[in-house]
Short mmCIF file of C-alpha atoms in Angstrom, two decimals:
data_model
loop_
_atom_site.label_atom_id
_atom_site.label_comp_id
_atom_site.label_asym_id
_atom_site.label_seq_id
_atom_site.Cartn_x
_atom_site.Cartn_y
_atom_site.Cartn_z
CA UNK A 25 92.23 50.47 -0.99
CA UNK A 26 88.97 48.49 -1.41
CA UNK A 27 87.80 46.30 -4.24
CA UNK A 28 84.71 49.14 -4.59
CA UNK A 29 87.28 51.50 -5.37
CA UNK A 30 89.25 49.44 -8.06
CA UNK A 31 85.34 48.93 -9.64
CA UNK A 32 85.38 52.71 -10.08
CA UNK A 33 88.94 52.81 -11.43
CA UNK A 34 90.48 54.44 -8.67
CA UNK A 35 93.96 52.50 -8.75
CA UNK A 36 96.73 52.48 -7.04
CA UNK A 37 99.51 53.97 -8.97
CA UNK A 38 102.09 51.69 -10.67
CA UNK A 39 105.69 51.47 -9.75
CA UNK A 40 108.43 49.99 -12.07
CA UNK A 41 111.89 50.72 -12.09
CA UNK A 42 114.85 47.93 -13.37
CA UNK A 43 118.52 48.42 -13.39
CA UNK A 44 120.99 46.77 -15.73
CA UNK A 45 124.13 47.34 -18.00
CA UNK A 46 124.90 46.62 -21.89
CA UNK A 47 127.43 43.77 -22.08
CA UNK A 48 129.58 42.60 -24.91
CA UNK A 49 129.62 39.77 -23.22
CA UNK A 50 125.83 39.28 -24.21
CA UNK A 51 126.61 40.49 -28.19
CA UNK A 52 125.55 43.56 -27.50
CA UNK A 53 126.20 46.72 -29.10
CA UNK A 54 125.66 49.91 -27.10
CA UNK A 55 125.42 51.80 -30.45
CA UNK A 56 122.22 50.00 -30.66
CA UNK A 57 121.08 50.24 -27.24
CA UNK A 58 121.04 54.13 -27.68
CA UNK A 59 119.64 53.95 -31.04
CA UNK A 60 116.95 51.44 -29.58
CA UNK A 61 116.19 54.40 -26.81
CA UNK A 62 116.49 57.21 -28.57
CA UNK A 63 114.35 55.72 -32.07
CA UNK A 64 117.43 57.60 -34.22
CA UNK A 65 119.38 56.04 -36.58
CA UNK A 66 122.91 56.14 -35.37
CA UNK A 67 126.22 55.01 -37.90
CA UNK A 68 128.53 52.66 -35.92
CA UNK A 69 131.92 53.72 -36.55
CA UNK A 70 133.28 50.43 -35.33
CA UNK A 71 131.55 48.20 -38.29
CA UNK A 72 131.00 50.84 -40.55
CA UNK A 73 127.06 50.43 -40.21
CA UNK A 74 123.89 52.35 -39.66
CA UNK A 75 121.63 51.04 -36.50
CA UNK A 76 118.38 52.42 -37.14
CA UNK A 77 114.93 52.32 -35.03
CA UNK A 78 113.72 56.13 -36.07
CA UNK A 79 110.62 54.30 -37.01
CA UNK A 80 109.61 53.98 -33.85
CA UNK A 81 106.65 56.17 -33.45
CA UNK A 82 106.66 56.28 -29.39
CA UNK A 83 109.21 58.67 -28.49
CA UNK A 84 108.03 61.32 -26.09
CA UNK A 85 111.61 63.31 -25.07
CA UNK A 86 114.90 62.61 -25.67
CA UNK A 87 118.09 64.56 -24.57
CA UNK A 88 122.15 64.19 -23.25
CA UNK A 89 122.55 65.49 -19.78
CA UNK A 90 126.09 66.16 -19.26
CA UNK A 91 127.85 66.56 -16.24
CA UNK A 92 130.58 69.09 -14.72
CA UNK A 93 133.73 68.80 -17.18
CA UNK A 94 132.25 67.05 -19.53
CA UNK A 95 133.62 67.34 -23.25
CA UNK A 96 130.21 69.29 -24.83
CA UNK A 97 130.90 67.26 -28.14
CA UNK A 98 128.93 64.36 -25.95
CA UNK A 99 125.77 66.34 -26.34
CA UNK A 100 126.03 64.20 -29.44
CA UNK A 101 124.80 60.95 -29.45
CA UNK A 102 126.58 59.26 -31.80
CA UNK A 103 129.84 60.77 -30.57
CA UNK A 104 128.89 60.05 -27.26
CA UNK A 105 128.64 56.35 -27.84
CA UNK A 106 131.32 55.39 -30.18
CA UNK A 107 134.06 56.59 -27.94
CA UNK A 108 131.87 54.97 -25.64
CA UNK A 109 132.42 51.25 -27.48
CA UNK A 110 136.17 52.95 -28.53
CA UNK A 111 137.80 53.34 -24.97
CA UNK A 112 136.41 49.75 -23.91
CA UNK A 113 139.04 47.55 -25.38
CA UNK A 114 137.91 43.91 -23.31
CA UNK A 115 135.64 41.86 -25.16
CA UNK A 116 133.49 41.45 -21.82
CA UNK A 117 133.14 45.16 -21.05
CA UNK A 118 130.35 46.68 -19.55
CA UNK A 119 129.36 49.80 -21.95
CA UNK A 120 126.40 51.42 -19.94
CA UNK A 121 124.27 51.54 -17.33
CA UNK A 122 120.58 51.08 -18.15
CA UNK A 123 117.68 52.36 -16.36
CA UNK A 124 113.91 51.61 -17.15
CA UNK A 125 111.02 53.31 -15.37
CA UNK A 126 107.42 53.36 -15.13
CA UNK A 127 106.29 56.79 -14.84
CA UNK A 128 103.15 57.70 -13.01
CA UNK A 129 99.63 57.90 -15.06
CA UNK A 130 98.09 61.19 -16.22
CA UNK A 131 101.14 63.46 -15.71
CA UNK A 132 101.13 66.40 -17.18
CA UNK A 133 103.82 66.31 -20.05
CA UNK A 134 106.34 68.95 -18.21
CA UNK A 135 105.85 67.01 -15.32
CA UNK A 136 107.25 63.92 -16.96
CA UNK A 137 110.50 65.01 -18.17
CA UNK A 138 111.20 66.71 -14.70
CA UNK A 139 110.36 64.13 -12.68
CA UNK A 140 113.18 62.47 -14.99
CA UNK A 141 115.62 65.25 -14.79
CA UNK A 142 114.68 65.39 -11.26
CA UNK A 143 115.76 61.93 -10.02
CA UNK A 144 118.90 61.20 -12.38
CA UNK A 145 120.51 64.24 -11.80
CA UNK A 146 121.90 64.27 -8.47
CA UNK A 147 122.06 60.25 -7.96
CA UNK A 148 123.94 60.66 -11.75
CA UNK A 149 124.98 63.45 -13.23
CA UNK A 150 125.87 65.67 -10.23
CA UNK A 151 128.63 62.47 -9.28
CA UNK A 152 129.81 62.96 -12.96
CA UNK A 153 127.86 60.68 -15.37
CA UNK A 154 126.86 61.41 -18.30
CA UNK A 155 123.09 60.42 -19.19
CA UNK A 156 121.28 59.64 -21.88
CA UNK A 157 117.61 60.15 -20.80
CA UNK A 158 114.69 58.63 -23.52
CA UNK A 159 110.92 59.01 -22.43
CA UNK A 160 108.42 56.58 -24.48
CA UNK A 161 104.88 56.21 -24.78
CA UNK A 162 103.88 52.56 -24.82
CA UNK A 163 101.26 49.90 -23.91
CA UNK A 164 102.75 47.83 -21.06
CA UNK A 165 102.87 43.96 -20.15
CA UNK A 166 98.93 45.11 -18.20
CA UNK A 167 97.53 46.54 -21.14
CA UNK A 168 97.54 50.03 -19.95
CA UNK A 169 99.48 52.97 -21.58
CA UNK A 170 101.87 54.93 -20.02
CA UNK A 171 105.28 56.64 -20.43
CA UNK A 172 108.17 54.78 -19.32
CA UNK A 173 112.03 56.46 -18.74
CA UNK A 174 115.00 54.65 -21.12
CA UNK A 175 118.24 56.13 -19.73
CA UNK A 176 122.03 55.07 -20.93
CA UNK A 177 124.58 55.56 -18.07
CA UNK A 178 128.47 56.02 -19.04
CA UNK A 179 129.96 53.59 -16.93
CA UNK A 180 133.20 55.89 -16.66
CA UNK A 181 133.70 59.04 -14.12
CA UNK A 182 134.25 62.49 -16.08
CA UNK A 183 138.38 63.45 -16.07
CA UNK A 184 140.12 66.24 -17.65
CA UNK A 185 141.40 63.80 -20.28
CA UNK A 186 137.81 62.63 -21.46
CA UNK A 187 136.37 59.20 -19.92
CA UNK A 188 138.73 57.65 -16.65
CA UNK A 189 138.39 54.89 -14.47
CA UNK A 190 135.24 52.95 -14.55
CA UNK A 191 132.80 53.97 -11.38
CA UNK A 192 131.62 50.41 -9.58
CA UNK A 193 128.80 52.38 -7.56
CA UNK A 194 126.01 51.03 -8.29
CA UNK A 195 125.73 47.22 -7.45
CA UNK A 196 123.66 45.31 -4.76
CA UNK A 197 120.09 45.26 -3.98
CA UNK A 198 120.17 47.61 -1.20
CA UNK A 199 121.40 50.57 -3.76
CA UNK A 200 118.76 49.42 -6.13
CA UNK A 201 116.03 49.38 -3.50
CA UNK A 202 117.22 53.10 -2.48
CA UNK A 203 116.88 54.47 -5.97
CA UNK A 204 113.49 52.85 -6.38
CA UNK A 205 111.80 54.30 -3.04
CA UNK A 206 113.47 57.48 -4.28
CA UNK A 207 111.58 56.93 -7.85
CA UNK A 208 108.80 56.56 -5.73
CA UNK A 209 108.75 59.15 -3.39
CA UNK A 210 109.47 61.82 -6.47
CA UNK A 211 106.38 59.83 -8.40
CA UNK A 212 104.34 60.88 -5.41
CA UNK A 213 105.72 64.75 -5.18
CA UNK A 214 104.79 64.99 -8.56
CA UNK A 215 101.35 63.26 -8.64
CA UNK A 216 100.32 65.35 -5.41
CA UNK A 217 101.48 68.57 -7.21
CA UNK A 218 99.08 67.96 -10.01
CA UNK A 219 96.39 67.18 -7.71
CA UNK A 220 96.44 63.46 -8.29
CA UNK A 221 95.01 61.19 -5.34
CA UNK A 222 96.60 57.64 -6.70
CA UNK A 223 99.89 57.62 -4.74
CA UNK A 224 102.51 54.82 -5.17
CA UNK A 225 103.89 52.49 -2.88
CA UNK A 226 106.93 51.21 -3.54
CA UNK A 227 107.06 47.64 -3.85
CA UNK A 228 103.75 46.44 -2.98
CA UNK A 229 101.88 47.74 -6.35
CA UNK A 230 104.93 47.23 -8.71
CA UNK A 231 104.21 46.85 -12.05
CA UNK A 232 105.89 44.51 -14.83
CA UNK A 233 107.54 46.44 -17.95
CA UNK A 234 105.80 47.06 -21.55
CA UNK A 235 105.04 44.40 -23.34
CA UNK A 236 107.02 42.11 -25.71
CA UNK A 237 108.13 44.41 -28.63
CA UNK A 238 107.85 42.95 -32.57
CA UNK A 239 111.15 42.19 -34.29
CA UNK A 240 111.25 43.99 -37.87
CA UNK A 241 109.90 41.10 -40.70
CA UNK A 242 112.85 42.10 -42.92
CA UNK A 243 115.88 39.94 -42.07
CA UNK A 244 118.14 41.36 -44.38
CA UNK A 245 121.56 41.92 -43.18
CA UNK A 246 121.11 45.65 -42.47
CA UNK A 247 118.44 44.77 -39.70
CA UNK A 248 120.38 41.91 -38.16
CA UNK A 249 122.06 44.52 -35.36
CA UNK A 250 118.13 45.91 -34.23
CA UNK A 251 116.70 42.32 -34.28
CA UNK A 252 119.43 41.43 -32.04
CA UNK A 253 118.79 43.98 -29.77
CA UNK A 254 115.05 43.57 -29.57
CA UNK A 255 115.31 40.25 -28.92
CA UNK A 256 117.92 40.31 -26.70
CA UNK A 257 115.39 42.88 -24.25
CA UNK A 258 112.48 40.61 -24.87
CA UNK A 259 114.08 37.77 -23.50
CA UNK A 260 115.09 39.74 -20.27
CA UNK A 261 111.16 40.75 -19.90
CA UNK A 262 110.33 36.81 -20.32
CA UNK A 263 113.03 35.76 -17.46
CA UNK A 264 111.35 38.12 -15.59
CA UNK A 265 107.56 37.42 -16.77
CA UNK A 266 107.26 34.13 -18.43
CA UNK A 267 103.34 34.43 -18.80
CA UNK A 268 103.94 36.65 -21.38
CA UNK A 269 105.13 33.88 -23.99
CA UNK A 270 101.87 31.99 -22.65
CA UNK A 271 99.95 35.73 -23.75
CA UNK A 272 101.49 35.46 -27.22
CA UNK A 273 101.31 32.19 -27.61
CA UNK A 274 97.22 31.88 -26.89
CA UNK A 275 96.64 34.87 -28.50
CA UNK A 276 95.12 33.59 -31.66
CA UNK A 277 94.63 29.80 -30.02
CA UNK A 278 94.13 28.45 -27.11
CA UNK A 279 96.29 25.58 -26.73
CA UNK A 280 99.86 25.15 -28.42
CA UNK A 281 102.54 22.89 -28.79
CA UNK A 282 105.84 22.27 -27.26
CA UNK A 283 107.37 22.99 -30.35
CA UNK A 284 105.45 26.45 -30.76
CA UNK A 285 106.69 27.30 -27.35
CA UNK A 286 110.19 26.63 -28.27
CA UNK A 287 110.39 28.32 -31.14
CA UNK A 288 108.57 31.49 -29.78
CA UNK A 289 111.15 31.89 -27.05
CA UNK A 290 114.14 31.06 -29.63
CA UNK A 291 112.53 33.99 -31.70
CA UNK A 292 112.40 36.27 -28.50
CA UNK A 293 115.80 35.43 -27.00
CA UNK A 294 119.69 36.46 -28.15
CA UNK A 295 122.01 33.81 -27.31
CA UNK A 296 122.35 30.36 -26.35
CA UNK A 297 122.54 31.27 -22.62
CA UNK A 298 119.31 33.82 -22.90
CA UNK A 299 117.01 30.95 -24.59
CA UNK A 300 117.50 28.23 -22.55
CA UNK A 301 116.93 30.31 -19.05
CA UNK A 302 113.97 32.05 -20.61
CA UNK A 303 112.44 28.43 -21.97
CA UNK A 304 113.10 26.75 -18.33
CA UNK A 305 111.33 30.02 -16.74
CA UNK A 306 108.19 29.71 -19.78
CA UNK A 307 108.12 25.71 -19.17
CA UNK A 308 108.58 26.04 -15.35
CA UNK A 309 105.40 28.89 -14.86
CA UNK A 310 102.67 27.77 -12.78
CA UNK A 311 100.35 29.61 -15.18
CA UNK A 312 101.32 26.78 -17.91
CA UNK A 313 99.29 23.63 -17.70
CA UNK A 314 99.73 20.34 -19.97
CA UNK A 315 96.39 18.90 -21.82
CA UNK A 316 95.26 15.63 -21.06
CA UNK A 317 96.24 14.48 -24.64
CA UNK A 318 99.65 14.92 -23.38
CA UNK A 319 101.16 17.04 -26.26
CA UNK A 320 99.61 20.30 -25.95
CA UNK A 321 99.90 23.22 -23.44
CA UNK A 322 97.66 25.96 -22.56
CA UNK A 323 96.90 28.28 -19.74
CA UNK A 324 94.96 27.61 -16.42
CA UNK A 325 92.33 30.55 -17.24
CA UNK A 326 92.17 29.49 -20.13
CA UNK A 327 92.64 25.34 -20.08
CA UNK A 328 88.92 23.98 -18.90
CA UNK A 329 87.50 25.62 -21.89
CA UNK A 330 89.93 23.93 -24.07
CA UNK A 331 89.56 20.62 -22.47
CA UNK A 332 85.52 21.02 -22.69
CA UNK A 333 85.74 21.76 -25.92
CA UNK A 334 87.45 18.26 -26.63
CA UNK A 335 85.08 16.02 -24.37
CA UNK A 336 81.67 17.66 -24.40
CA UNK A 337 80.36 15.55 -21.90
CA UNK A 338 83.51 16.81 -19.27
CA UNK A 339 82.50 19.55 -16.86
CA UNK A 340 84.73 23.12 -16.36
CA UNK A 341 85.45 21.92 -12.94
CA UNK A 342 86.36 18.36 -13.94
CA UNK A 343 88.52 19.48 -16.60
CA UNK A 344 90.56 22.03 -14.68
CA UNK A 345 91.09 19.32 -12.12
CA UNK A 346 92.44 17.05 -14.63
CA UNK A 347 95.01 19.69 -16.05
CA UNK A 348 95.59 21.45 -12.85
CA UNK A 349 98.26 18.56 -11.88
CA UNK A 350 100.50 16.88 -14.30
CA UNK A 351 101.84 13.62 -14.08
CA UNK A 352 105.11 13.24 -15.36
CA UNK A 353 107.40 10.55 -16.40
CA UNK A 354 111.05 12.47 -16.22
CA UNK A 355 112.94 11.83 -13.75
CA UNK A 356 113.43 13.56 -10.13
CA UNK A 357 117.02 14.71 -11.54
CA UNK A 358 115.35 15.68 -15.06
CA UNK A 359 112.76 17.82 -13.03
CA UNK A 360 115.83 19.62 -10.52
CA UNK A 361 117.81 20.03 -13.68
CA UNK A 362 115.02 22.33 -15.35
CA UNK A 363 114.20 24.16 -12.22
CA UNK A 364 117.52 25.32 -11.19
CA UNK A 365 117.89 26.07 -15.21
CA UNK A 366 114.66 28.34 -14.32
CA UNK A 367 116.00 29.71 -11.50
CA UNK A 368 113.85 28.54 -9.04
CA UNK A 369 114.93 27.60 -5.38
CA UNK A 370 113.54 23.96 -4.58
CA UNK A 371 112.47 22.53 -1.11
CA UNK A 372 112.32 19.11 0.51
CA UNK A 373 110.01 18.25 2.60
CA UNK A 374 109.77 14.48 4.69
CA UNK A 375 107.43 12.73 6.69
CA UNK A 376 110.04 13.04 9.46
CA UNK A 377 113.43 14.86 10.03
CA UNK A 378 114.91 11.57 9.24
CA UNK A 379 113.49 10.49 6.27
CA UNK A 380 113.95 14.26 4.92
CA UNK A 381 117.45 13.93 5.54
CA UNK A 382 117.80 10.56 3.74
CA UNK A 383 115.45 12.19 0.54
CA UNK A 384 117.97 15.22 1.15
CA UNK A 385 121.15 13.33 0.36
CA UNK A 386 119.54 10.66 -2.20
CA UNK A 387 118.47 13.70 -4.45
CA UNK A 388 120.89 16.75 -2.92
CA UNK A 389 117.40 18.77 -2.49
CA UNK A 390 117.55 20.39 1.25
CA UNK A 391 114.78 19.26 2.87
CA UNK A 392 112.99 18.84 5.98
CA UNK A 393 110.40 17.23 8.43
CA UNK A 394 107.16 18.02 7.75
CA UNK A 395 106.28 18.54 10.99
CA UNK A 396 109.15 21.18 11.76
CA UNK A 397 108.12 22.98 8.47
CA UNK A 398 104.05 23.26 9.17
CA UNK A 399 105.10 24.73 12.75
CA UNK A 400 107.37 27.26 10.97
CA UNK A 401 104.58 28.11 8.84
CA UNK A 402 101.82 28.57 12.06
CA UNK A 403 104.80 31.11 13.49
CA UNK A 404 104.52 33.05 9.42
CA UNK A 405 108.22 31.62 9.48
CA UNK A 406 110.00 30.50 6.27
CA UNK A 407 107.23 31.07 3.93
CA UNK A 408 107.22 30.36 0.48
CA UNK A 409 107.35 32.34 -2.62
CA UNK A 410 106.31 32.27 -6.09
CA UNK A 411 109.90 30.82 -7.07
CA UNK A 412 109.62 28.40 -5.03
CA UNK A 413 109.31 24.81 -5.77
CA UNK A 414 108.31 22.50 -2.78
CA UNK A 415 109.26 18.77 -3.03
CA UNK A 416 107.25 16.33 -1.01
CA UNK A 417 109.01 12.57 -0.73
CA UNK A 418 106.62 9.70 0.19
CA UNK A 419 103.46 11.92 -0.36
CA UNK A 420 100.78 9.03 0.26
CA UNK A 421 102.36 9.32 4.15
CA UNK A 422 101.30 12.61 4.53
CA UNK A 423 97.89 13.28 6.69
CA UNK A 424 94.58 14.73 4.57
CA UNK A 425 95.19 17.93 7.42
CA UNK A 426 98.89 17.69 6.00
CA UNK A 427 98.35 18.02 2.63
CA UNK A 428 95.57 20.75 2.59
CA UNK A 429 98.15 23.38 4.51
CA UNK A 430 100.46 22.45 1.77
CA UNK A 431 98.14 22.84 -0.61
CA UNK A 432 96.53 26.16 1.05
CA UNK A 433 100.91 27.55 0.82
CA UNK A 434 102.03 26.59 -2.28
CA UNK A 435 98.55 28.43 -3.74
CA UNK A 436 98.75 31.64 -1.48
CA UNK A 437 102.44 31.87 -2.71
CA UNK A 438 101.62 30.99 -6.29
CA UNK A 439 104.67 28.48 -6.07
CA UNK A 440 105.09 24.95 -7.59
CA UNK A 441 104.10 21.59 -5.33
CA UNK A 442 105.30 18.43 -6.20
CA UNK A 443 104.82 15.05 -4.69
CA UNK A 444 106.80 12.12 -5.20
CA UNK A 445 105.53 8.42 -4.22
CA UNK A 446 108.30 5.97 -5.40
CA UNK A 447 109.19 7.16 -9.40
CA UNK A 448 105.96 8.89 -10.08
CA UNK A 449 106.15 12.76 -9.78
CA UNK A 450 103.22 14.87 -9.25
CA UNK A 451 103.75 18.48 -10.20
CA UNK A 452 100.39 20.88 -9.22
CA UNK A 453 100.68 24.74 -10.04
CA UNK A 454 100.24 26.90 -6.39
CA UNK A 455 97.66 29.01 -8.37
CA UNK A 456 95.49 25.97 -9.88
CA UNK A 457 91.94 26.81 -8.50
CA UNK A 458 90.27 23.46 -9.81
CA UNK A 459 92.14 20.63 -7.42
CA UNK A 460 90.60 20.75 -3.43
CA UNK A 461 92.85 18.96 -0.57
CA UNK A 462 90.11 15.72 -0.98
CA UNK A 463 91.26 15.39 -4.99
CA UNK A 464 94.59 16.56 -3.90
CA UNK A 465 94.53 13.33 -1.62
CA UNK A 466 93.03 11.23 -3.82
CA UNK A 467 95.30 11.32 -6.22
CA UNK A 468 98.54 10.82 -4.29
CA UNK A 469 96.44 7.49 -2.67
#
């Protein structure tokens, strides 16, 4: 599709489909996660409590599809679920499966709840799951407006005696890449049915979930259980999406401190566990650039104006180039600590195989010659990706032609480059448009 076509709005449909369970592991309640989907108030017969989010205007359809066998008082929610969290006695159980989906835009409303029907029914409810399918209209992480699918899985097959043995079908990431080109190919059947001409492709035009939902202001006790569970979801969105803590945080400024950031993501994240992975993935984004005063943070779109604004007499191009890179005075072993925390893969790279194997055992990164790697790269062999981190040791070695195809990968992959010269550590963001391979040279001379 050309760029003349996106001018006139003729997009590509969107594709978005996410797997996961409820955990008690995590503090989670699946009494909550169904009230959460459904937006019904729900009593917890465990703690004696209400869970309620029917003030959630942005239901669309909700109902209980029930499979073969199935005991019909499960058509009821709240009996569904609390034997549900009854028959899982291990305080690390796995209560549900969860599905989200992007649905296709401009679907006819009938269209919407079959296309739902349509795809959990025989992967689901035909091989005796029960399912708990939600449909909600809501503004997503893009800005656009669609309706997404919120379905609760029993994790237990259907027996004679109520719930049996729990059903272990549905891990690995070949099963979950089946059911999405299956969500895919049923988004197309139904878009071509109602005469729509924006077809999805699975994979190549996914798009990221809603946006980051508001907790509720009152913190009284009886709201603790839905706070929880809103900010346990948002923090899965920001491991997944870190810009959008950098999208809430500039909203109303455009710079902000560490210490906004932190608490932000503390605000947004359920557990100890949740907040520190989502804070590494926030601090480790290559959309997130440090000031040149050295204690604020802003965005690359958005961190020339802010500098300019500051120094007058700075250009937009000098400014981004000055907070495009970050020098840094942590150590190498600070740095790999917060990466792997972020769950990024880092990279080694030498000025020969033998000096990369000497960096590779001083700092335990797995590297290689640079030489061996920039032939790799000529073959479109071992590229990088957008979690990647690539480390360069003894950077002022490297060759101007050297550094502008590193600088040329790391920006096409939208990964993280950092060169190292002795103890100073150079970290440049693979999407920073302000730094060319002569400043990028320069500044490692």
């Amino acid at each position: 599709m050309g760029r003349d076509d996106a001018r006139r709005g003729f997009a590509m449909a969107t594709h978005f489909l996410n797997v996961g369970s409820v955990r008690r592991s995590e503090g989670r309640s699946v009494i909550s996660a169904a009230a959460y989907c459904s937006r019904s108030r729900l009593r917890d017969a465990k703690t004696l409590r209400d869970v309620d989010f029917s003030a959630g205007n942005d239901l669309v359809h909700s109902e209980i599809l029930l499979p073969r066998g199935a005991d019909v008082r499960w058509a009821e929610r709240e009996i569904l679920w609390n034997e549900v969290e009854a028959v899982e006695s291990r305080s690390n159980a796995q209560l549900a499966l969860e599905i989200e989906a992007a649905l296709p835009d401009a679907l006819p409303a009938g269209d919407e709840v079959g296309l739902c029907r349509e795809f959990v029914t025989p992967l689901f409810v035909e091989r005796g799951r029960v399912v708990d399918v939600n449909l909600h209209r809501a503004a997503g992480a893009d800005g656009h407006t669609r309706v997404y699918l919120h379905a609760l899985l029993s994790m237990r097959e259907i027996g004679p005696d109520g719930f049996g043995k729990k059903l272990d079908d549905w891990h690995g990431p070949k099963l979950l890449m089946q059911w999405r080109k299956r969500w895919a190919m049923l988004s197309n059947k139904y878009l071509l049915a109602a005469g729509r001409d924006r077809l999805i492709r699975a994979g190549a035009d996914a798009v990221r979930g809603r946006d980051l939902e508001p907790l509720f202001d009152d913190a009284a006790s009886e709201r603790l259980a839905e706070n929880y569970e809103i900010a346990w979801r948002n923090g899965e969105r920001l491991l997944g999406e870190p810009e959008l803590a950098l999208r809430a945080l500039t909203h109303a400024s455009a710079s902000f401190s560490r210490r906004e950031m932190i608490a932000f993501v503390s605000k947004n994240t359920a557990g100890k566990e949740q907040f520190e992975t989502a804070l590494a993935r926030v601090e480790c984004s290559v959309e997130l650039v440090r000031l040149a005063d050295g204690e604020s943070f802003s965005t690359r779109s958005l961190a020339a104006t802010v500098q300019c604004s500051n120094d007058e007499s700075m250009s937009a191009s000098d400014a981004l180039g000055e907070v495009s890179a970050t020098e840094t005075s942590r150590t190498l072993e600070e740095a790999i600590a917060q990466w792997e925390r972020a769950g990024l893969r880092i990279r080694g790279v030498g000025l020969t195989y033998e000096t990369a194997k000497a960096f590779e055992k001083r700092s335990g990164i797995k590297s290689v010659g640079v030489h061996g790697l920039l032939g790799r790269w000529k073959k479109k062999q071992d590229r990088l990706a957008a979690t990647d981190v690539l480390v360069v040791n003894d950077a002022k070695g490297l060759s101007a032609r050297q550094k502008e195809w590193m600088l040329r990968a790391t920006r096409a992959a939208r990964a993280k480059l950092v060169l190292i010269d002795g103890i100073q550590i150079v970290e440049i963001d693979g999407g920073a448009t302000g730094l060319s391979p002569k400043e990028m040279t320069a500044m490692s001379d």
